[in-house]
Amino acid sequence: MKYISTRGEAAVLDFEGVTLTGLARDGGLYVPEAFPVFSDDEIRAMAGQPYADIAFTVIKPFVEGSVDDASLKTMLSATYGSDVFRRSAVAPLVQLGANEWVLELFHGPTLAFKDFALQLLGRFFDHFTAKRQQKLTILGATSGDTGSAAIEACRGRENVTIYMLHPKGRVSEVQRRQMTTVIEPNVINVAVNGTFDDCQALVKACFNDLAFRDEVNLTAVNSINWARVMAQIVYYFSSATALGAPDRAVSYSVPTGNFGDIYAGYIARLMGLPIDKLVIATNSNDILARTLQTGRYERGDVHATISPSMDIQVSSNFERMMFDLAGRDTDTVRSHMGDFAETGSIALGDSEISRARDIFLAQQVDDATTKQVMATLAESDGYMADPHTAVGLKAAELLDGKTPRVTLSTAHPVKFGAAVQAATGITPNLPLHLADLYDRDEAYQVLENDMTALQALVRTGASV
Ligand SMILES: *Cc1c(COP(=O)(O)O)cnc(C)c1O
């Protein structure tokens, strides 16, 4: 499989290349040159298979030429095995109503869906750095869950040093502790005085400094890394086939921040999975909901909410979506992104916005409603949803209910225990493997929102 940049000016790379590169050198994002399409029979055959086997079928075409089948199988069985995920179903569906399901994606080591992609990405890093005899510097920004999942995926890996930026005081205590209690020489936690968007901008700036990038051999674990999106396509196939695809269509409601998870659903649809609608579920940081309503992708102020992993006003993966909406025209994407850099706003063309509306619906859900959803569900069903999942469940009500609707449950309720407690009166318990989290030592550095300081820090580690 070959990968091209959404801005059309970076080298064409294979899967190994894009995994180790992250952001394209022209500032764009890598996407496959073409998407593989499965026949109905191929999709039908996935029903009831173990998760790792479905993953093999879905992922194989994307890594063709870079990873041999045997290595891929080994990595997938390790990633989606019982040492990593605490449920043998890996991504279990829980039924909440006649035609309503929750897809629980939080049974991995750090209790959020990001483990699905990052546990695999860590193994790809090992595989490729061992082959190349190369060391990698990983630089990431996190609104909470990417950080812990990436750190857990990279800890102790021989050829990898990871620097993880989080906005100081803006992640939950469980999220922070899951990152800062990993005391390993190859893990450096950085608390930035700023917002998540500031952290993400710092990371982007480091990637755009090509000399620095080469000097420390920088790569990304944010969802700008294609391998992450790829891994997330799999659970759309596992869940839809369990509910009767390809013979029955399914719709999804997806709690959305950086547009990575829902973009994976869009790709599953392109690959032949009968997904009827995809609902973009946002909190009051609603850039994507506004885009669908108005046709304008326009930056707003970031508000702190009880679903902090979605407190994002610039959705980096939206560029991949825009590339497709613009008929894969790189000139249009470059011009849109130029407008955005200059004015903080993009006016989508009529055909772009109508294509988006064919597939996506969007709903903004405020904190008060989110709490209500959590409380009602705890009381009526005894089901504990985390605030992100609750946003998704509320937004799912946009769908007519004739087609099975699945809300992605992106985090375990204990990860946002304070918000869940406040809404439901019930304190969720930490799973056994994290029971002593509050007793563990923490280590992190505090940094101003300043690229020079960040680069100096990364250089000290990268020279070891
Ligand atoms: C990261 C995250 C999201 C948003 O996912 P995107 O791929 O950025 O849209 C939603 N919920 C939780 C719990 C997350 O960690």
GROMACS .gro file of C-alpha atoms and ligand atoms in nm:
model
  479
    1MET     CA    1   0.000   0.000   0.000
    2LYS     CA    2   0.123   0.349  -0.088
    3TYR     CA    3   0.040   0.658   0.114
    4ILE     CA    4   0.007   1.013  -0.013
    5SER     CA    5  -0.008   1.346   0.170
    6THR     CA    6  -0.332   1.545   0.183
    7ARG     CA    7  -0.129   1.845   0.064
    8GLY     CA    8   0.027   1.661  -0.226
    9GLU     CA    9   0.384   1.786  -0.184
   10ALA     CA   10   0.547   1.523   0.036
   11ALA     CA   11   0.707   1.199  -0.075
   12VAL     CA   12   0.486   0.896  -0.135
   13LEU     CA   13   0.563   0.643   0.142
   14ASP     CA   14   0.485   0.284   0.231
   15PHE     CA   15   0.326   0.179   0.561
   16GLU     CA   16   0.661   0.157   0.740
   17GLY     CA   17   0.742   0.506   0.622
   18VAL     CA   18   0.419   0.665   0.737
   19THR     CA   19   0.429   0.488   1.073
   20LEU     CA   20   0.774   0.626   1.147
   21THR     CA   21   0.700   0.970   1.001
   22GLY     CA   22   0.369   1.078   1.150
   23LEU     CA   23   0.301   1.420   1.000
   24ALA     CA   24   0.392   1.455   0.630
   25ARG     CA   25   0.683   1.691   0.555
   26ASP     CA   26   0.455   1.930   0.369
   27GLY     CA   27   0.245   1.972   0.682
   28GLY     CA   28  -0.026   1.739   0.552
   29LEU     CA   29  -0.148   1.403   0.678
   30TYR     CA   30  -0.084   1.070   0.511
   31VAL     CA   31  -0.376   0.877   0.365
   32PRO     CA   32  -0.384   0.554   0.162
   33GLU     CA   33  -0.364   0.605  -0.213
   34ALA     CA   34  -0.680   0.394  -0.241
   35PHE     CA   35  -0.902   0.213   0.007
   36PRO     CA   36  -0.942  -0.163  -0.012
   37VAL     CA   37  -1.304  -0.274  -0.053
   38PHE     CA   38  -1.441  -0.600   0.089
   39SER     CA   39  -1.721  -0.799  -0.074
   40ASP     CA   40  -2.034  -0.886   0.123
   41ASP     CA   41  -1.910  -1.245   0.153
   42GLU     CA   42  -1.578  -1.132   0.296
   43ILE     CA   43  -1.759  -0.915   0.549
   44ARG     CA   44  -2.005  -1.192   0.638
   45ALA     CA   45  -1.713  -1.424   0.710
   46MET     CA   46  -1.590  -1.188   0.983
   47ALA     CA   47  -1.900  -1.241   1.199
   48GLY     CA   48  -1.814  -1.423   1.517
   49GLN     CA   49  -1.441  -1.442   1.452
   50PRO     CA   50  -1.193  -1.361   1.731
   51TYR     CA   51  -1.105  -0.991   1.735
   52ALA     CA   52  -0.742  -1.052   1.632
   53ASP     CA   53  -0.856  -1.246   1.325
   54ILE     CA   54  -1.090  -0.968   1.213
   55ALA     CA   55  -0.804  -0.725   1.271
   56PHE     CA   56  -0.580  -0.933   1.046
   57THR     CA   57  -0.829  -0.926   0.759
   58VAL     CA   58  -0.895  -0.553   0.791
   59ILE     CA   59  -0.535  -0.439   0.845
   60LYS     CA   60  -0.349  -0.667   0.603
   61PRO     CA   61  -0.416  -0.461   0.287
   62PHE     CA   62  -0.295  -0.142   0.459
   63VAL     CA   63   0.045  -0.286   0.559
   64GLU     CA   64   0.107  -0.488   0.243
   65GLY     CA   65   0.471  -0.462   0.140
   66SER     CA   66   0.588  -0.345   0.487
   67VAL     CA   67   0.486  -0.619   0.730
   68ASP     CA   68   0.477  -0.989   0.641
   69ASP     CA   69   0.167  -1.191   0.731
   70ALA     CA   70   0.335  -1.396   1.003
   71SER     CA   71   0.472  -1.089   1.186
   72LEU     CA   72   0.138  -0.912   1.154
   73LYS     CA   73  -0.044  -1.213   1.301
   74THR     CA   74   0.201  -1.231   1.592
   75MET     CA   75   0.166  -0.860   1.668
   76LEU     CA   76  -0.213  -0.871   1.648
   77SER     CA   77  -0.248  -1.175   1.875
   78ALA     CA   78  -0.017  -1.010   2.128
   79THR     CA   79  -0.201  -0.677   2.110
   80TYR     CA   80  -0.553  -0.813   2.134
   81GLY     CA   81  -0.469  -1.100   2.371
   82SER     CA   82  -0.565  -1.149   2.733
   83ASP     CA   83  -0.238  -1.001   2.864
   84VAL     CA   84  -0.348  -0.662   2.730
   85PHE     CA   85  -0.730  -0.657   2.720
   86ARG     CA   86  -0.925  -0.776   3.023
   87ARG     CA   87  -1.219  -0.908   2.817
   88SER     CA   88  -1.181  -1.192   2.572
   89ALA     CA   89  -1.439  -1.023   2.350
   90VAL     CA   90  -1.189  -0.729   2.343
   91ALA     CA   91  -1.462  -0.487   2.224
   92PRO     CA   92  -1.788  -0.617   2.376
   93LEU     CA   93  -2.131  -0.483   2.276
   94VAL     CA   94  -2.375  -0.413   2.558
   95GLN     CA   95  -2.743  -0.379   2.474
   96LEU     CA   96  -2.922  -0.085   2.632
   97GLY     CA   97  -3.251  -0.083   2.442
   98ALA     CA   98  -3.450  -0.254   2.166
   99ASN     CA   99  -3.218  -0.136   1.896
  100GLU     CA  100  -2.950   0.038   2.093
  101TRP     CA  101  -2.602  -0.077   2.187
  102VAL     CA  102  -2.289   0.049   2.354
  103LEU     CA  103  -1.955  -0.069   2.216
  104GLU     CA  104  -1.724  -0.085   2.517
  105LEU     CA  105  -1.377   0.013   2.409
  106PHE     CA  106  -1.228   0.062   2.755
  107HIS     CA  107  -1.108  -0.282   2.861
  108GLY     CA  108  -0.744  -0.214   2.769
  109PRO     CA  109  -0.462  -0.126   3.010
  110THR     CA  110  -0.537   0.248   3.038
  111LEU     CA  111  -0.918   0.222   3.028
  112ALA     CA  112  -0.984   0.422   2.709
  113PHE     CA  113  -1.030   0.328   2.343
  114LYS     CA  114  -0.687   0.466   2.257
  115ASP     CA  115  -0.530   0.140   2.378
  116PHE     CA  116  -0.669  -0.031   2.067
  117ALA     CA  117  -0.441   0.167   1.839
  118LEU     CA  118  -0.148   0.250   2.064
  119GLN     CA  119  -0.081  -0.103   2.188
  120LEU     CA  120  -0.047  -0.201   1.824
  121LEU     CA  121   0.154   0.108   1.730
  122GLY     CA  122   0.408   0.033   2.007
  123ARG     CA  123   0.462  -0.310   1.853
  124PHE     CA  124   0.502  -0.162   1.503
  125PHE     CA  125   0.766   0.076   1.644
  126ASP     CA  126   0.957  -0.221   1.789
  127HIS     CA  127   0.928  -0.416   1.468
  128PHE     CA  128   1.052  -0.135   1.242
  129THR     CA  129   1.325   0.008   1.471
  130ALA     CA  130   1.469  -0.340   1.525
  131LYS     CA  131   1.476  -0.394   1.150
  132ARG     CA  132   1.634  -0.052   1.085
  133GLN     CA  133   1.852  -0.050   1.397
  134GLN     CA  134   1.732   0.300   1.465
  135LYS     CA  135   1.621   0.500   1.768
  136LEU     CA  136   1.299   0.701   1.766
  137THR     CA  137   1.187   1.008   1.957
  138ILE     CA  138   0.816   1.020   2.012
  139LEU     CA  139   0.654   1.352   2.082
  140GLY     CA  140   0.288   1.376   2.161
  141ALA     CA  141   0.025   1.605   2.304
  142THR     CA  142  -0.258   1.471   2.510
  143SER     CA  143  -0.586   1.593   2.646
  144GLY     CA  144  -0.551   1.297   2.878
  145ASP     CA  145  -0.610   0.957   2.728
  146THR     CA  146  -0.363   0.950   2.440
  147GLY     CA  147  -0.084   1.021   2.685
  148SER     CA  148  -0.142   0.731   2.917
  149ALA     CA  149  -0.216   0.491   2.632
  150ALA     CA  150   0.099   0.597   2.442
  151ILE     CA  151   0.317   0.579   2.750
  152GLU     CA  152   0.182   0.237   2.839
  153ALA     CA  153   0.247   0.124   2.481
  154CYS     CA  154   0.605   0.257   2.472
  155ARG     CA  155   0.733   0.205   2.827
  156GLY     CA  156   1.051   0.004   2.841
  157ARG     CA  157   1.078  -0.028   2.461
  158GLU     CA  158   1.443  -0.031   2.380
  159ASN     CA  159   1.464   0.203   2.081
  160VAL     CA  160   1.199   0.454   2.177
  161THR     CA  161   1.199   0.765   2.399
  162ILE     CA  162   0.863   0.926   2.456
  163TYR     CA  163   0.791   1.291   2.550
  164MET     CA  164   0.428   1.345   2.639
  165LEU     CA  165   0.282   1.695   2.678
  166HIS     CA  166  -0.036   1.754   2.875
  167PRO     CA  167  -0.207   2.084   2.963
  168LYS     CA  168  -0.121   2.147   3.327
  169GLY     CA  169  -0.420   2.111   3.558
  170ARG     CA  170  -0.657   2.028   3.273
  171VAL     CA  171  -0.659   1.650   3.283
  172SER     CA  172  -0.833   1.436   3.544
  173GLU     CA  173  -0.634   1.302   3.837
  174VAL     CA  174  -0.665   0.943   3.717
  175GLN     CA  175  -0.549   1.049   3.371
  176ARG     CA  176  -0.251   1.240   3.510
  177ARG     CA  177  -0.149   0.963   3.746
  178GLN     CA  178  -0.173   0.701   3.473
  179MET     CA  179   0.097   0.899   3.290
  180THR     CA  180   0.314   1.041   3.564
  181THR     CA  181   0.343   0.724   3.771
  182VAL     CA  182   0.517   0.542   3.488
  183ILE     CA  183   0.874   0.587   3.605
  184GLU     CA  184   1.093   0.460   3.323
  185PRO     CA  185   1.403   0.619   3.174
  186ASN     CA  186   1.239   0.630   2.827
  187VAL     CA  187   0.925   0.811   2.948
  188ILE     CA  188   0.928   1.190   3.001
  189ASN     CA  189   0.606   1.360   3.109
  190VAL     CA  190   0.575   1.735   3.049
  191ALA     CA  191   0.302   1.956   3.198
  192VAL     CA  192   0.262   2.265   2.977
  193ASN     CA  193   0.122   2.592   3.110
  194GLY     CA  194  -0.151   2.615   2.845
  195THR     CA  195  -0.444   2.435   2.684
  196PHE     CA  196  -0.449   2.112   2.488
  197ASP     CA  197  -0.454   2.312   2.163
  198ASP     CA  198  -0.133   2.487   2.281
  199CYS     CA  199   0.026   2.146   2.342
  200GLN     CA  200  -0.084   2.024   2.001
  201ALA     CA  201   0.048   2.342   1.836
  202LEU     CA  202   0.388   2.290   2.003
  203VAL     CA  203   0.403   1.936   1.872
  204LYS     CA  204   0.303   2.047   1.523
  205ALA     CA  205   0.568   2.322   1.529
  206CYS     CA  206   0.838   2.070   1.623
  207PHE     CA  207   0.729   1.849   1.333
  208ASN     CA  208   0.734   2.143   1.095
  209ASP     CA  209   1.092   2.223   1.199
  210LEU     CA  210   1.239   1.973   0.955
  211ALA     CA  211   1.599   2.006   1.077
  212PHE     CA  212   1.495   1.935   1.435
  213ARG     CA  213   1.277   1.654   1.319
  214ASP     CA  214   1.566   1.479   1.146
  215GLU     CA  215   1.810   1.555   1.427
  216VAL     CA  216   1.608   1.363   1.688
  217ASN     CA  217   1.427   1.125   1.452
  218LEU     CA  218   1.086   1.243   1.555
  219THR     CA  219   0.765   1.051   1.515
  220ALA     CA  220   0.407   1.098   1.628
  221VAL     CA  221   0.162   0.899   1.833
  222ASN     CA  222  -0.124   1.145   1.796
  223SER     CA  223  -0.397   1.042   1.560
  224ILE     CA  224  -0.211   1.225   1.285
  225ASN     CA  225  -0.024   0.893   1.272
  226TRP     CA  226  -0.207   0.686   1.013
  227ALA     CA  227  -0.148   0.357   1.198
  228ARG     CA  228  -0.377   0.476   1.478
  229VAL     CA  229  -0.669   0.545   1.250
  230MET     CA  230  -0.611   0.213   1.077
  231ALA     CA  231  -0.631   0.012   1.401
  232GLN     CA  232  -0.959   0.180   1.489
  233ILE     CA  233  -1.132   0.067   1.169
  234VAL     CA  234  -1.138  -0.287   1.305
  235TYR     CA  235  -1.397  -0.246   1.580
  236TYR     CA  236  -1.650  -0.105   1.336
  237PHE     CA  237  -1.622  -0.433   1.145
  238SER     CA  238  -1.633  -0.652   1.457
  239SER     CA  239  -1.940  -0.475   1.597
  240ALA     CA  240  -2.136  -0.428   1.273
  241THR     CA  241  -2.092  -0.792   1.171
  242ALA     CA  242  -2.202  -0.901   1.518
  243LEU     CA  243  -2.523  -0.702   1.459
  244GLY     CA  244  -2.593  -0.849   1.117
  245ALA     CA  245  -2.380  -0.661   0.863
  246PRO     CA  246  -2.350  -0.685   0.567
  247ASP     CA  247  -2.717  -0.790   0.560
  248ARG     CA  248  -2.826  -0.519   0.800
  249ALA     CA  249  -2.701  -0.160   0.815
  250VAL     CA  250  -2.577  -0.009   1.141
  251SER     CA  251  -2.536   0.354   1.254
  252TYR     CA  252  -2.282   0.487   1.501
  253SER     CA  253  -2.265   0.775   1.742
  254VAL     CA  254  -1.905   0.868   1.817
  255PRO     CA  255  -1.783   1.103   2.093
  256THR     CA  256  -1.548   1.320   1.890
  257GLY     CA  257  -1.250   1.548   1.953
  258ASN     CA  258  -0.973   1.515   1.698
  259PHE     CA  259  -1.199   1.336   1.448
  260GLY     CA  260  -0.979   1.024   1.454
  261ASP     CA  261  -1.224   0.767   1.584
  262ILE     CA  262  -1.515   0.876   1.368
  263TYR     CA  263  -1.293   0.910   1.061
  264ALA     CA  264  -1.206   0.541   1.112
  265GLY     CA  265  -1.580   0.471   1.088
  266TYR     CA  266  -1.601   0.669   0.767
  267ILE     CA  267  -1.322   0.452   0.623
  268ALA     CA  268  -1.496   0.131   0.733
  269ARG     CA  269  -1.794   0.258   0.533
  270LEU     CA  270  -1.574   0.319   0.227
  271MET     CA  271  -1.441  -0.035   0.265
  272GLY     CA  272  -1.787  -0.178   0.212
  273LEU     CA  273  -1.930  -0.194   0.563
  274PRO     CA  274  -2.298  -0.087   0.550
  275ILE     CA  275  -2.283   0.205   0.791
  276ASP     CA  276  -2.589   0.421   0.745
  277LYS     CA  277  -2.504   0.735   0.947
  278LEU     CA  278  -2.218   0.850   1.164
  279VAL     CA  279  -2.309   1.096   1.438
  280ILE     CA  280  -2.043   1.345   1.543
  281ALA     CA  281  -2.108   1.380   1.917
  282THR     CA  282  -1.935   1.680   2.073
  283ASN     CA  283  -1.940   1.865   2.404
  284SER     CA  284  -1.958   2.244   2.404
  285ASN     CA  285  -1.633   2.249   2.204
  286ASP     CA  286  -1.841   2.213   1.892
  287ILE     CA  287  -1.626   2.315   1.596
  288LEU     CA  288  -1.734   2.004   1.406
  289ALA     CA  289  -2.104   2.036   1.482
  290ARG     CA  290  -2.091   2.400   1.371
  291THR     CA  291  -1.908   2.302   1.053
  292LEU     CA  292  -2.183   2.064   0.954
  293GLN     CA  293  -2.451   2.322   1.030
  294THR     CA  294  -2.290   2.627   0.871
  295GLY     CA  295  -2.037   2.494   0.619
  296ARG     CA  296  -1.767   2.688   0.800
  297TYR     CA  297  -1.485   2.519   0.987
  298GLU     CA  298  -1.404   2.790   1.234
  299ARG     CA  299  -1.187   2.789   1.541
  300GLY     CA  300  -1.357   2.883   1.870
  301ASP     CA  301  -1.241   2.926   2.229
  302VAL     CA  302  -1.169   2.608   2.420
  303HIS     CA  303  -1.407   2.547   2.711
  304ALA     CA  304  -1.326   2.314   2.999
  305THR     CA  305  -1.599   2.048   3.028
  306ILE     CA  306  -1.663   1.726   3.220
  307SER     CA  307  -1.561   1.534   2.906
  308PRO     CA  308  -1.209   1.682   2.882
  309SER     CA  309  -1.075   1.442   2.618
  310MET     CA  310  -1.295   1.628   2.373
  311ASP     CA  311  -1.200   1.981   2.483
  312ILE     CA  312  -1.055   2.049   2.141
  313GLN     CA  313  -1.135   2.322   1.892
  314VAL     CA  314  -0.900   2.220   1.612
  315SER     CA  315  -0.962   1.864   1.496
  316SER     CA  316  -0.642   1.757   1.325
  317ASN     CA  317  -0.790   1.457   1.144
  318PHE     CA  318  -1.053   1.671   0.983
  319GLU     CA  319  -0.792   1.751   0.718
  320ARG     CA  320  -0.810   1.387   0.606
  321MET     CA  321  -1.185   1.414   0.579
  322MET     CA  322  -1.161   1.744   0.393
  323PHE     CA  323  -0.929   1.579   0.142
  324ASP     CA  324  -1.203   1.331   0.055
  325LEU     CA  325  -1.482   1.590   0.066
  326ALA     CA  326  -1.281   1.792  -0.186
  327GLY     CA  327  -1.264   1.491  -0.419
  328ARG     CA  328  -0.902   1.422  -0.309
  329ASP     CA  329  -0.789   1.749  -0.461
  330THR     CA  330  -0.467   1.853  -0.287
  331ASP     CA  331  -0.482   2.212  -0.420
  332THR     CA  332  -0.816   2.263  -0.245
  333VAL     CA  333  -0.680   2.120   0.081
  334ARG     CA  334  -0.370   2.341   0.065
  335SER     CA  335  -0.583   2.647   0.002
  336HIS     CA  336  -0.826   2.558   0.285
  337MET     CA  337  -0.544   2.497   0.531
  338GLY     CA  338  -0.375   2.820   0.423
  339ASP     CA  339  -0.699   3.006   0.500
  340PHE     CA  340  -0.721   2.835   0.835
  341ALA     CA  341  -0.364   2.927   0.932
  342GLU     CA  342  -0.429   3.289   0.832
  343THR     CA  343  -0.782   3.352   0.954
  344GLY     CA  344  -0.880   3.057   1.175
  345SER     CA  345  -1.166   2.978   0.939
  346ILE     CA  346  -1.238   2.769   0.629
  347ALA     CA  347  -1.543   2.811   0.404
  348LEU     CA  348  -1.621   2.465   0.264
  349GLY     CA  349  -1.759   2.448  -0.089
  350ASP     CA  350  -2.122   2.349  -0.147
  351SER     CA  351  -2.034   2.006  -0.281
  352GLU     CA  352  -1.797   1.945   0.009
  353ILE     CA  353  -2.056   2.026   0.271
  354SER     CA  354  -2.334   1.831   0.099
  355ARG     CA  355  -2.111   1.524   0.078
  356ALA     CA  356  -2.046   1.555   0.450
  357ARG     CA  357  -2.416   1.587   0.526
  358ASP     CA  358  -2.492   1.267   0.333
  359ILE     CA  359  -2.294   1.067   0.585
  360PHE     CA  360  -2.263   1.264   0.907
  361LEU     CA  361  -2.503   1.409   1.159
  362ALA     CA  362  -2.380   1.620   1.447
  363GLN     CA  363  -2.500   1.705   1.793
  364GLN     CA  364  -2.353   1.929   2.059
  365VAL     CA  365  -2.426   1.817   2.416
  366ASP     CA  366  -2.365   2.045   2.714
  367ASP     CA  367  -2.246   1.939   3.059
  368ALA     CA  368  -2.587   1.960   3.225
  369THR     CA  369  -2.740   1.722   2.969
  370THR     CA  370  -2.439   1.491   2.993
  371LYS     CA  371  -2.490   1.462   3.370
  372GLN     CA  372  -2.859   1.392   3.319
  373VAL     CA  373  -2.781   1.109   3.079
  374MET     CA  374  -2.537   0.953   3.326
  375ALA     CA  375  -2.785   0.982   3.613
  376THR     CA  376  -3.083   0.844   3.420
  377LEU     CA  377  -2.885   0.549   3.287
  378ALA     CA  378  -2.745   0.460   3.628
  379GLU     CA  379  -3.090   0.469   3.777
  380SER     CA  380  -3.295   0.298   3.507
  381ASP     CA  381  -3.045   0.041   3.380
  382GLY     CA  382  -2.778   0.025   3.647
  383TYR     CA  383  -2.535   0.113   3.369
  384MET     CA  384  -2.245   0.343   3.443
  385ALA     CA  385  -2.135   0.555   3.146
  386ASP     CA  386  -1.840   0.791   3.151
  387PRO     CA  387  -1.912   1.152   3.043
  388HIS     CA  388  -1.775   1.105   2.689
  389THR     CA  389  -1.994   0.801   2.635
  390ALA     CA  390  -2.290   0.996   2.777
  391VAL     CA  391  -2.234   1.268   2.515
  392GLY     CA  392  -2.242   0.995   2.250
  393LEU     CA  393  -2.559   0.838   2.390
  394LYS     CA  394  -2.741   1.170   2.388
  395ALA     CA  395  -2.632   1.244   2.031
  396ALA     CA  396  -2.744   0.895   1.922
  397GLU     CA  397  -3.101   1.013   1.980
  398LEU     CA  398  -3.068   1.203   1.649
  399LEU     CA  399  -3.093   0.865   1.476
  400ASP     CA  400  -3.435   0.724   1.395
  401GLY     CA  401  -3.393   0.399   1.590
  402LYS     CA  402  -3.500   0.176   1.299
  403THR     CA  403  -3.140   0.100   1.213
  404PRO     CA  404  -2.943  -0.050   1.503
  405ARG     CA  405  -2.753   0.230   1.667
  406VAL     CA  406  -2.423   0.182   1.841
  407THR     CA  407  -2.257   0.441   2.064
  408LEU     CA  408  -1.884   0.403   2.107
  409SER     CA  409  -1.800   0.398   2.475
  410THR     CA  410  -1.459   0.558   2.472
  411ALA     CA  411  -1.361   0.545   2.840
  412HIS     CA  412  -1.422   0.352   3.161
  413PRO     CA  413  -1.633   0.555   3.408
  414VAL     CA  414  -1.359   0.541   3.672
  415LYS     CA  415  -1.134   0.749   3.449
  416PHE     CA  416  -1.368   1.040   3.507
  417GLY     CA  417  -1.475   0.923   3.849
  418ALA     CA  418  -1.540   1.268   3.998
  419ALA     CA  419  -1.783   1.365   3.721
  420VAL     CA  420  -1.955   1.027   3.736
  421GLN     CA  421  -1.984   1.049   4.115
  422ALA     CA  422  -2.129   1.400   4.096
  423ALA     CA  423  -2.390   1.294   3.841
  424THR     CA  424  -2.492   0.955   3.980
  425GLY     CA  425  -2.391   0.950   4.346
  426ILE     CA  426  -2.196   0.632   4.275
  427THR     CA  427  -1.817   0.615   4.292
  428PRO     CA  428  -1.681   0.378   4.027
  429ASN     CA  429  -1.397   0.150   4.141
  430LEU     CA  430  -1.056   0.122   3.984
  431PRO     CA  431  -0.996  -0.218   3.825
  432LEU     CA  432  -0.753  -0.439   4.014
  433HIS     CA  433  -0.448  -0.366   3.802
  434LEU     CA  434  -0.476   0.003   3.892
  435ALA     CA  435  -0.601  -0.031   4.250
  436ASP     CA  436  -0.285   0.128   4.399
  437LEU     CA  437  -0.274   0.418   4.148
  438TYR     CA  438  -0.318   0.683   4.417
  439ASP     CA  439  -0.027   0.545   4.619
  440ARG     CA  440   0.228   0.546   4.338
  441ASP     CA  441   0.501   0.812   4.303
  442GLU     CA  442   0.464   1.071   4.026
  443ALA     CA  443   0.729   1.237   3.807
  444TYR     CA  444   0.682   1.518   3.554
  445GLN     CA  445   0.840   1.843   3.441
  446VAL     CA  446   0.660   2.176   3.404
  447LEU     CA  447   0.727   2.377   3.088
  448GLU     CA  448   0.611   2.714   2.954
  449ASN     CA  449   0.426   2.718   2.622
  450ASP     CA  450   0.755   2.771   2.434
  451MET     CA  451   0.896   2.568   2.147
  452THR     CA  452   1.262   2.653   2.216
  453ALA     CA  453   1.237   2.520   2.570
  454LEU     CA  454   1.066   2.206   2.447
  455GLN     CA  455   1.326   2.141   2.180
  456ALA     CA  456   1.606   2.188   2.434
  457LEU     CA  457   1.444   1.930   2.658
  458VAL     CA  458   1.400   1.678   2.376
  459ARG     CA  459   1.761   1.727   2.265
  460THR     CA  460   1.896   1.631   2.607
  461GLY     CA  461   1.711   1.302   2.599
  462ALA     CA  462   1.765   1.228   2.233
  463SER     CA  463   2.143   1.253   2.269
  464VAL     CA  464   2.157   0.972   2.529
  465LIG     C1  465  -0.958   1.074   2.259
  465LIG     C2  466  -1.092   1.058   2.316
  465LIG     C3  467  -1.206   1.098   2.245
  465LIG     C4  468  -1.198   1.168   2.111
  465LIG     O1  469  -1.148   1.085   2.010
  465LIG     P1  470  -1.100   1.149   1.872
  465LIG     O2  471  -1.044   1.035   1.794
  465LIG     O3  472  -0.997   1.251   1.908
  465LIG     O4  473  -1.217   1.211   1.809
  465LIG     C5  474  -1.329   1.073   2.303
  465LIG     N1  475  -1.341   1.016   2.424
  465LIG     C6  476  -1.234   0.977   2.495
  465LIG     C7  477  -1.254   0.916   2.628
  465LIG     C8  478  -1.105   0.996   2.443
  465LIG     O5  479  -1.000   0.957   2.513
   0.00000   0.00000   0.00000
